[in-house]
Tab-separated table of C-alpha atoms in Angstrom:
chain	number	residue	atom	x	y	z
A	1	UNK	CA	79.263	89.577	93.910
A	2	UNK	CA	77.479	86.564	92.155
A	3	UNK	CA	76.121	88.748	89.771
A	4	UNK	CA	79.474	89.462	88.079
A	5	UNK	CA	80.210	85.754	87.973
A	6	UNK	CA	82.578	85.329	91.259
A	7	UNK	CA	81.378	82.361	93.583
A	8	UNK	CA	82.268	82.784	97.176
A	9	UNK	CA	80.899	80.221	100.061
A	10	UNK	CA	79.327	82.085	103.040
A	11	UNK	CA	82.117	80.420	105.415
A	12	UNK	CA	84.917	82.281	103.321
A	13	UNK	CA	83.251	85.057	103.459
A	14	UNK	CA	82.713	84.625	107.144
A	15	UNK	CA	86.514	84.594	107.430
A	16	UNK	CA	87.624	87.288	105.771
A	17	UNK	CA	85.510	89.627	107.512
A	18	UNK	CA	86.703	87.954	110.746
A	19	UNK	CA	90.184	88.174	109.388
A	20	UNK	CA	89.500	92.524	109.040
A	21	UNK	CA	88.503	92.485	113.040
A	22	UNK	CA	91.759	90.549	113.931
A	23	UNK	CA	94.556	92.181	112.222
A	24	UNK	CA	95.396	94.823	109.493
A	25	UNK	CA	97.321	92.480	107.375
A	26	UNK	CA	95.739	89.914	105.329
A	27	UNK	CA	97.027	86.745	102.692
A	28	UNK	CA	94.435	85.234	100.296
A	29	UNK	CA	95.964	82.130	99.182
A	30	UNK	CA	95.085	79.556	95.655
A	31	UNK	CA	95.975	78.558	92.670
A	32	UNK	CA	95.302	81.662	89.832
A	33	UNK	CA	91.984	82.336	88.931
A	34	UNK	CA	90.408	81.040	92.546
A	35	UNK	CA	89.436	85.289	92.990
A	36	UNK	CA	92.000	86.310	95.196
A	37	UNK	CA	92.034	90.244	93.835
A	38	UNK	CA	88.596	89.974	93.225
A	39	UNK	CA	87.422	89.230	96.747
A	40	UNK	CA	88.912	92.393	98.567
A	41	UNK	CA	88.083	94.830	95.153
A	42	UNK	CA	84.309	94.171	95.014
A	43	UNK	CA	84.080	93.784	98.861
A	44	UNK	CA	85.089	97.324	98.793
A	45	UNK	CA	82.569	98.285	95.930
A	46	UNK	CA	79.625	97.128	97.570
A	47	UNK	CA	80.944	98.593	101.008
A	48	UNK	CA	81.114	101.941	99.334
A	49	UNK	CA	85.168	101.413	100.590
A	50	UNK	CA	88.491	102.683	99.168
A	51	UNK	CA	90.701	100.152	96.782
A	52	UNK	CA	93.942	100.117	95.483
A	53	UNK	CA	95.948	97.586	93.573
A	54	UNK	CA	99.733	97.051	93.878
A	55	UNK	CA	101.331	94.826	91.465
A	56	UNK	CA	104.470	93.727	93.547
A	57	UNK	CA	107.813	92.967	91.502
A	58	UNK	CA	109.789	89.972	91.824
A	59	UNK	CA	112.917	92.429	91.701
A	60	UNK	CA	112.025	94.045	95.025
A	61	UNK	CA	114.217	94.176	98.256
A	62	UNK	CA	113.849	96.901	100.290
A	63	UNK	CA	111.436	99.401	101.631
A	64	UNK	CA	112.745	101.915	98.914
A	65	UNK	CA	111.090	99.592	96.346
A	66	UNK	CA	107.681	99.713	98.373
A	67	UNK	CA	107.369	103.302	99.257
A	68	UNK	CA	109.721	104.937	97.141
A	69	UNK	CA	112.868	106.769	97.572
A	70	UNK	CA	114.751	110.243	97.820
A	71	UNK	CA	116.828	111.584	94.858
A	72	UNK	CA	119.414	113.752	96.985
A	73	UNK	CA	120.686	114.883	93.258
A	74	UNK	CA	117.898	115.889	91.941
A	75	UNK	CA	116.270	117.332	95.351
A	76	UNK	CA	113.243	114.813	94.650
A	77	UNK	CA	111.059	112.356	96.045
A	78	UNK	CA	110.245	109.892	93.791
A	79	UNK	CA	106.878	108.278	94.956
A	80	UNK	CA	105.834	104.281	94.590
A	81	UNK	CA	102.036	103.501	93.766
A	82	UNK	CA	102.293	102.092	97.397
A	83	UNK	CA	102.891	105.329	98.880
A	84	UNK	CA	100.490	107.263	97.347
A	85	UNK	CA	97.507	104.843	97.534
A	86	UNK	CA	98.410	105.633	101.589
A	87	UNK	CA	98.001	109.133	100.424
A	88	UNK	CA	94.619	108.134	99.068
A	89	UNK	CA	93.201	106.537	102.236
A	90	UNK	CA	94.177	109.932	104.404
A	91	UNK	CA	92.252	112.160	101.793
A	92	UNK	CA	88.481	113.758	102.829
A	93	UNK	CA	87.161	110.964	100.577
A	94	UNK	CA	88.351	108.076	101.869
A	95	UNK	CA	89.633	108.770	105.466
A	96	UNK	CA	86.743	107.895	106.955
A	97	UNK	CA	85.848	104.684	105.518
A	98	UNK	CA	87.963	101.716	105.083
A	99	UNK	CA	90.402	101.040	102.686
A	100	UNK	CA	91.725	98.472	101.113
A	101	UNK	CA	95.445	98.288	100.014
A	102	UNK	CA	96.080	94.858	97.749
A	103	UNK	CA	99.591	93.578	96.796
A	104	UNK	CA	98.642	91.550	93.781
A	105	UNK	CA	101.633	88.491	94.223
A	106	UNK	CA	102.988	89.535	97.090
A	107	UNK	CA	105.292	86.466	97.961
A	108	UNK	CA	107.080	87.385	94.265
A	109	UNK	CA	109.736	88.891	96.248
A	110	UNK	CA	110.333	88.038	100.529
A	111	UNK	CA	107.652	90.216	101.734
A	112	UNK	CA	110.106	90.341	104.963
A	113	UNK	CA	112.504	92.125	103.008
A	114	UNK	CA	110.398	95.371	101.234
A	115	UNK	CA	107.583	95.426	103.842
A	116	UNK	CA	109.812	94.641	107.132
A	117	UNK	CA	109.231	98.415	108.534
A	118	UNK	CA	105.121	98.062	107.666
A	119	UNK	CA	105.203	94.354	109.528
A	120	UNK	CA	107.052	96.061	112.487
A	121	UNK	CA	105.010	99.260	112.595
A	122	UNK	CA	101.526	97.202	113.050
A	123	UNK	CA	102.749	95.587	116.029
A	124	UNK	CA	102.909	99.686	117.352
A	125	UNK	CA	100.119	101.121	119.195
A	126	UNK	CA	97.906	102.651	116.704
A	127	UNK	CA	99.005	106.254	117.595
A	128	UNK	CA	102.621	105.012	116.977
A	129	UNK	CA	102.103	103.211	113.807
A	130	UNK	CA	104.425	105.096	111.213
A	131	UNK	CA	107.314	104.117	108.560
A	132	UNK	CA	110.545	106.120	107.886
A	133	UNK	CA	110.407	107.543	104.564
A	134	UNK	CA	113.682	110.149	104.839
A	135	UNK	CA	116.701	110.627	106.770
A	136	UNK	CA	116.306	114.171	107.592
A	137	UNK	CA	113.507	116.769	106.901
A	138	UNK	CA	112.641	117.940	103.467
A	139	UNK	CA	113.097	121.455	102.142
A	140	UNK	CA	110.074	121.363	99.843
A	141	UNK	CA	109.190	118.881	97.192
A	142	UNK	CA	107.178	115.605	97.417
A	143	UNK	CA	105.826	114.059	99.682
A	144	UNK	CA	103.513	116.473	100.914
A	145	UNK	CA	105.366	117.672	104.256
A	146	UNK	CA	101.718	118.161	106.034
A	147	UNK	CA	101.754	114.350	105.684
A	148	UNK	CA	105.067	113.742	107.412
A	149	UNK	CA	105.732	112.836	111.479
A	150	UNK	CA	108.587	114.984	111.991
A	151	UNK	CA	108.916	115.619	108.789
A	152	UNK	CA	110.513	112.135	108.053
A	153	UNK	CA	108.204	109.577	108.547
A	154	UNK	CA	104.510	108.772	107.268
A	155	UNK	CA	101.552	107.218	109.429
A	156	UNK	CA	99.958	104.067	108.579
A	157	UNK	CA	96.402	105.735	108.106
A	158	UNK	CA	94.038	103.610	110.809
A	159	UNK	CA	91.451	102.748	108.015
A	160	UNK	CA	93.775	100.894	105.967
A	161	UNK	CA	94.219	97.245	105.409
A	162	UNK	CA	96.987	95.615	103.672
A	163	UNK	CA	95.608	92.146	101.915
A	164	UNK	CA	98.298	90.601	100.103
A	165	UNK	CA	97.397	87.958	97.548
A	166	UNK	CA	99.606	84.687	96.914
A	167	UNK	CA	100.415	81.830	94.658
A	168	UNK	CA	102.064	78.894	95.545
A	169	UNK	CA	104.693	78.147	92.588
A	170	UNK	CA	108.349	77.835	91.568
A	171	UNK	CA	107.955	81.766	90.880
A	172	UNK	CA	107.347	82.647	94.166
A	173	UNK	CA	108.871	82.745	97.734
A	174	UNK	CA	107.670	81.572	100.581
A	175	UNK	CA	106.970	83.220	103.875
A	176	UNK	CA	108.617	83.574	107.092
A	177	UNK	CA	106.239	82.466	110.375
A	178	UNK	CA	106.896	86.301	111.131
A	179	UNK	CA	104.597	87.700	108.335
A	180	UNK	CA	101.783	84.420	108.790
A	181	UNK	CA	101.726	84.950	112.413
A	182	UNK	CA	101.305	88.709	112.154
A	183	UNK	CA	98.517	87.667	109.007
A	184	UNK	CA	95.047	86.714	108.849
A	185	UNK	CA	95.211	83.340	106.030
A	186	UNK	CA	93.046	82.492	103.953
A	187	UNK	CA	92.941	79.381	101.521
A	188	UNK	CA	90.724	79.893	98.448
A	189	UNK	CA	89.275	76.511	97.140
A	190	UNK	CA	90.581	75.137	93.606
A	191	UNK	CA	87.486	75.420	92.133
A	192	UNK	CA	84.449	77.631	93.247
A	193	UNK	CA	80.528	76.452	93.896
A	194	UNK	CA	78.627	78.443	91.450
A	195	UNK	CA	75.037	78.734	92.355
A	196	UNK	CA	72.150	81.134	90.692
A	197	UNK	CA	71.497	84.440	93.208
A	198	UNK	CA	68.233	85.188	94.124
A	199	UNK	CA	68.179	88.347	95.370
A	200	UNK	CA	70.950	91.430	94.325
A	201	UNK	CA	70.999	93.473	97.647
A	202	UNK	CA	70.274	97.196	97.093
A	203	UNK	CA	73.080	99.335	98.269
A	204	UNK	CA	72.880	102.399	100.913
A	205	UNK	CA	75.462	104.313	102.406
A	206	UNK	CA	78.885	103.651	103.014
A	207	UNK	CA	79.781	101.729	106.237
A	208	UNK	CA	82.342	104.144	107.906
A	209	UNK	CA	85.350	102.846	109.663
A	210	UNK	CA	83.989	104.144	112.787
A	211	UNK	CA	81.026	101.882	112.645
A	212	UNK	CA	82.780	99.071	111.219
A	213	UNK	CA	85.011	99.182	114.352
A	214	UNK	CA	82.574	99.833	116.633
A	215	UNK	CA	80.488	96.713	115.319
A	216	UNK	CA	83.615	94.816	116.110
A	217	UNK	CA	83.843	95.651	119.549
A	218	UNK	CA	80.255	94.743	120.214
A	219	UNK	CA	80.787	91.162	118.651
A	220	UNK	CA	83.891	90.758	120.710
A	221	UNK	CA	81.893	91.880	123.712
A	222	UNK	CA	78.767	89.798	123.086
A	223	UNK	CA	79.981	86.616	122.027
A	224	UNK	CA	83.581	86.753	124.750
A	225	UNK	CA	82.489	83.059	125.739
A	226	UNK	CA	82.819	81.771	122.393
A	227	UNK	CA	86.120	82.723	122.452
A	228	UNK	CA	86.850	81.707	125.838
A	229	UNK	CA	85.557	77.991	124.909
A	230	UNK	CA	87.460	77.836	121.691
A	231	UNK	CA	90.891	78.710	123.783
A	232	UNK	CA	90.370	76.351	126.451
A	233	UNK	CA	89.728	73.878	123.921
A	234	UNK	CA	93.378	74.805	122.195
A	235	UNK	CA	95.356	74.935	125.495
A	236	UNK	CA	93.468	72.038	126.566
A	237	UNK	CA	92.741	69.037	123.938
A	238	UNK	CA	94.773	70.308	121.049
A	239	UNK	CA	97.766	71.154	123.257
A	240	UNK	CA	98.876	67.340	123.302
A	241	UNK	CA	98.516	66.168	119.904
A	242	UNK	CA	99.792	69.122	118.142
A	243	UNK	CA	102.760	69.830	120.481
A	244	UNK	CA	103.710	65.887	119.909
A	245	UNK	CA	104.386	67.207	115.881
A	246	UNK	CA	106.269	70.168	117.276
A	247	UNK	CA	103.764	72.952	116.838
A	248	UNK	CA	103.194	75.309	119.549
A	249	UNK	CA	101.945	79.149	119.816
A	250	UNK	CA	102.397	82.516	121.526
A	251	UNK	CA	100.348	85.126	123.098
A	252	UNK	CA	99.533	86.691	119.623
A	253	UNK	CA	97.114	83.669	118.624
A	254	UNK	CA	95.312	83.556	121.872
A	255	UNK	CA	94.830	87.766	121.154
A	256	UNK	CA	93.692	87.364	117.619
A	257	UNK	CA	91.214	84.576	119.033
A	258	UNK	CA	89.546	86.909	120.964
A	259	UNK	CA	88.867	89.009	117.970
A	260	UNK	CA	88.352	86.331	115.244
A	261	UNK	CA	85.903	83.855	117.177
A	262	UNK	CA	83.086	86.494	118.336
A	263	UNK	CA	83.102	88.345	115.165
A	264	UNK	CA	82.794	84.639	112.792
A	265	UNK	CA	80.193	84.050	115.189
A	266	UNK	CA	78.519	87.386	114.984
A	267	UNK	CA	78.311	86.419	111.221
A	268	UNK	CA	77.027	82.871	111.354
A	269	UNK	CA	79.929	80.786	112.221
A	270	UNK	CA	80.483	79.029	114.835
A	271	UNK	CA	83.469	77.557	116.999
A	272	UNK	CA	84.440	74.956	115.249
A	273	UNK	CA	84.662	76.308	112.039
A	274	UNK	CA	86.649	79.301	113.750
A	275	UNK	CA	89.070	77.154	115.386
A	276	UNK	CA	89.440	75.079	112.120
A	277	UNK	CA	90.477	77.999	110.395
A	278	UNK	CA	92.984	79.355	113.272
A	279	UNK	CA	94.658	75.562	113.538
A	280	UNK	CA	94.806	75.128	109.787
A	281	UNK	CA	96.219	78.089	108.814
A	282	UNK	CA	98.164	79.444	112.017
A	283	UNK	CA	99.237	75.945	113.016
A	284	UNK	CA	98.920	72.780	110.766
A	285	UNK	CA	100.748	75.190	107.614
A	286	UNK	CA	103.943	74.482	110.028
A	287	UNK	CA	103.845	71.138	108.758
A	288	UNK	CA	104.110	71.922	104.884
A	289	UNK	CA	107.296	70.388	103.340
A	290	UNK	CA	108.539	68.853	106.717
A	291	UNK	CA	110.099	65.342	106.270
A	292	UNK	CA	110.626	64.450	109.416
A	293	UNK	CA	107.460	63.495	109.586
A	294	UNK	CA	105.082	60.079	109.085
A	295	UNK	CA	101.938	59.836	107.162
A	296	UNK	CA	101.163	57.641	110.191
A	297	UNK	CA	101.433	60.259	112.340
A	298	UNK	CA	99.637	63.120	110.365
A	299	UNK	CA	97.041	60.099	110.137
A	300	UNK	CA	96.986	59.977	113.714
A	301	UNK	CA	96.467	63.370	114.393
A	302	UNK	CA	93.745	63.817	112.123
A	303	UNK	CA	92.121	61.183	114.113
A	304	UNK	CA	92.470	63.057	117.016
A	305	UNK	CA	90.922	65.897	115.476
A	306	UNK	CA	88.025	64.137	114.701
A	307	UNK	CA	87.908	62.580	118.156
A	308	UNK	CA	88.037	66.012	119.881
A	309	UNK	CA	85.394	67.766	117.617
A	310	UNK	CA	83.454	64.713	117.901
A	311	UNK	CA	83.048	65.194	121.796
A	312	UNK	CA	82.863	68.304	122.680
A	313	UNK	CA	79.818	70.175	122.972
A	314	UNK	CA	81.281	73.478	121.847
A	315	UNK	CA	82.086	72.013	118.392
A	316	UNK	CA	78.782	69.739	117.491
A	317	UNK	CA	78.053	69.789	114.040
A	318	UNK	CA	80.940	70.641	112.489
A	319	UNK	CA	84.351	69.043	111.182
A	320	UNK	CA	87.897	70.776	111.309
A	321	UNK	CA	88.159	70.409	107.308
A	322	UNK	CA	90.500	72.886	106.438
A	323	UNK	CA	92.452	70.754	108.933
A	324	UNK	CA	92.119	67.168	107.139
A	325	UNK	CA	92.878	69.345	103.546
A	326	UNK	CA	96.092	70.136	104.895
A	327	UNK	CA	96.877	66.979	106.847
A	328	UNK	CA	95.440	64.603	103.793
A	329	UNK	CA	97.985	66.799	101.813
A	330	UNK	CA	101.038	66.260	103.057
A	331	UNK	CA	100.097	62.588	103.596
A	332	UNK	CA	100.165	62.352	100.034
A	333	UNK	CA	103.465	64.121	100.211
A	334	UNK	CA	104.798	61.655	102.560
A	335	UNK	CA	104.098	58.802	100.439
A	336	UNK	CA	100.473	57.451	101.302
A	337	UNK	CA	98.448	56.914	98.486
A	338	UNK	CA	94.956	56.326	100.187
């Protein structure tokens, strides 16, 4: 990726591919030009994976807009891009590698609002995972009826990830805790580290989603106590300070820990940069544009962080920066001026 000019540190590359083991939905934050699209479309290049852009419409509102709607005149099915880059994944070419579905500026219209069914769906057992496309059964026409569940509704294919990328301006919306709890977040740094490669890898043969998965599994089985420690850690030290700001957390965090931690570790992380991204992003983004808060008490908190990564074992050697970015930011929001 170096070679064509994009800069990436290992650690963010570390996350994404932890972010692929932990859910099929996926937000690449930062300001323009930070390589948002870029990340997901050569990651799939060198891969040998499937790719497809979207270029989401501020004018969007409902599923219709995403997958594309039914002409009951006309006896017709008109088809989005959306749909049909599903179509793509299921074909002999692509159905048994992974795929990569991108909504260029996703948050340009409420994602909750045009991809509502797709959020809902993921949450389904993977056999169950399908979106209504038609009220009743079609008489011929588009889409191809093979494709359809009971002739009304169209599987999410299982090798296909939806990464949605996002800007953070007066042009865009925000989103609800549904879709970032359901998401696997990544911030992309203002400006990238360029450096000089040494070595350009030489490719082979595709990684199929069958091994992909299965390499998964094996992380998640062979580094379990890394996860273990880091949730202990979050139910036990970070339980106090954060719940004193009003930030607690479900089941679903605790479930994509299990996932996240062994696999980051599997690729050279390590706890405390796994549980830095998980708090940051699933936790301390809460506190974005909140005014009932202090800086003295964002101050305090990042001192706690510091205390608790400080002494414990599990975490030596590394700091919970993504943490202090955020918490250093809204300081600064809040008034301080350090």
């Amino acid at each position: 990726i170096a070679y064509k000019n994009l800069f990436y540190k290992a650690k963010d590359l570390r996350a994404y591919i932890a972010g692929l083991a932990t859910t099929r939905i996926h937000i690449l934050q930062g300001i323009s030009g930070t390589g948002k699209t870029s990340l997901p479309r050569e990651f799939a290049k060198i891969m040998g994976w499937g790719f497809d852009l979207i270029e989401v419409q501020s004018g969007w509102r409902d599923r219709q807009d995403l997958l594309g709607y039914y002409n009951s005149f006309e006896h017709k099915f008109y088809e989005s891009s959306f749909l049909q880059a599903m179509y793509k994944a299921m074909t002999p070419k692509y159905q048994g590698v992974p795929f990569f579905i991108v909504l260029d500026e996703m948050n340009l219209s409420h994602p909750e609002h045009y991809f509502a069914d797709l959020l809902s769906a993921i949450e389904q057992p993977i056999d169950e995972q399908s979106v209504p496309l038609l009220t009743s059964r079609l008489k011929g026409g588009e889409p191809p009826r093979s494709l359809l569940e009971g002739g009304k509704r169209i599987p999410i294919p299982r090798n296909v990830w939806f990464i949605g990328t996002a800007n953070q301006d007066e042009t865009t919306k925000d989103f609800a805790d549904k879709t970032y709890d359901r998401a696997n977040v990544q911030e992309f740094p203002k400006q990238p580290d360029e450096f000089t490669p040494t070595a350009r890898a030489s490719s082979g043969n595709p990684l199929g989603i069958k091994s992909l998965l299965a390499a998964f599994d094996q992380a998640q089985s062979e580094y379990s106590d890394s996860a273990a420690e880091a949730i202990d850690i979050l139910k036990g030290s970070l339980t106090s300070p954060l719940h004193e700001l009003g930030l607690g957390w479900g089941n679903r965090l605790e479930a994509q820990m299990k996932r996240y931690i062994p696999v980051l570790t599997a690729c050279g992380g390590s706890i405390g940069e796994g549980l830095d991204n998980l708090v940051a992003h699933k936790l301390l983004r809460k506190l974005k544009g909140r005014f009932d808060l202090s800086s003295e008490s964002l101050a305090a908190l990042s001192q706690q962080l510091e205390s608790i990564w400080d002494n414990n074992p599990s975490l030596k050697n590394t700091l919970p920066e993504r943490c202090f970015e955020i918490l250093e930011t809204e300081r600064k929001r809040l008034g301080n001026q350090d």
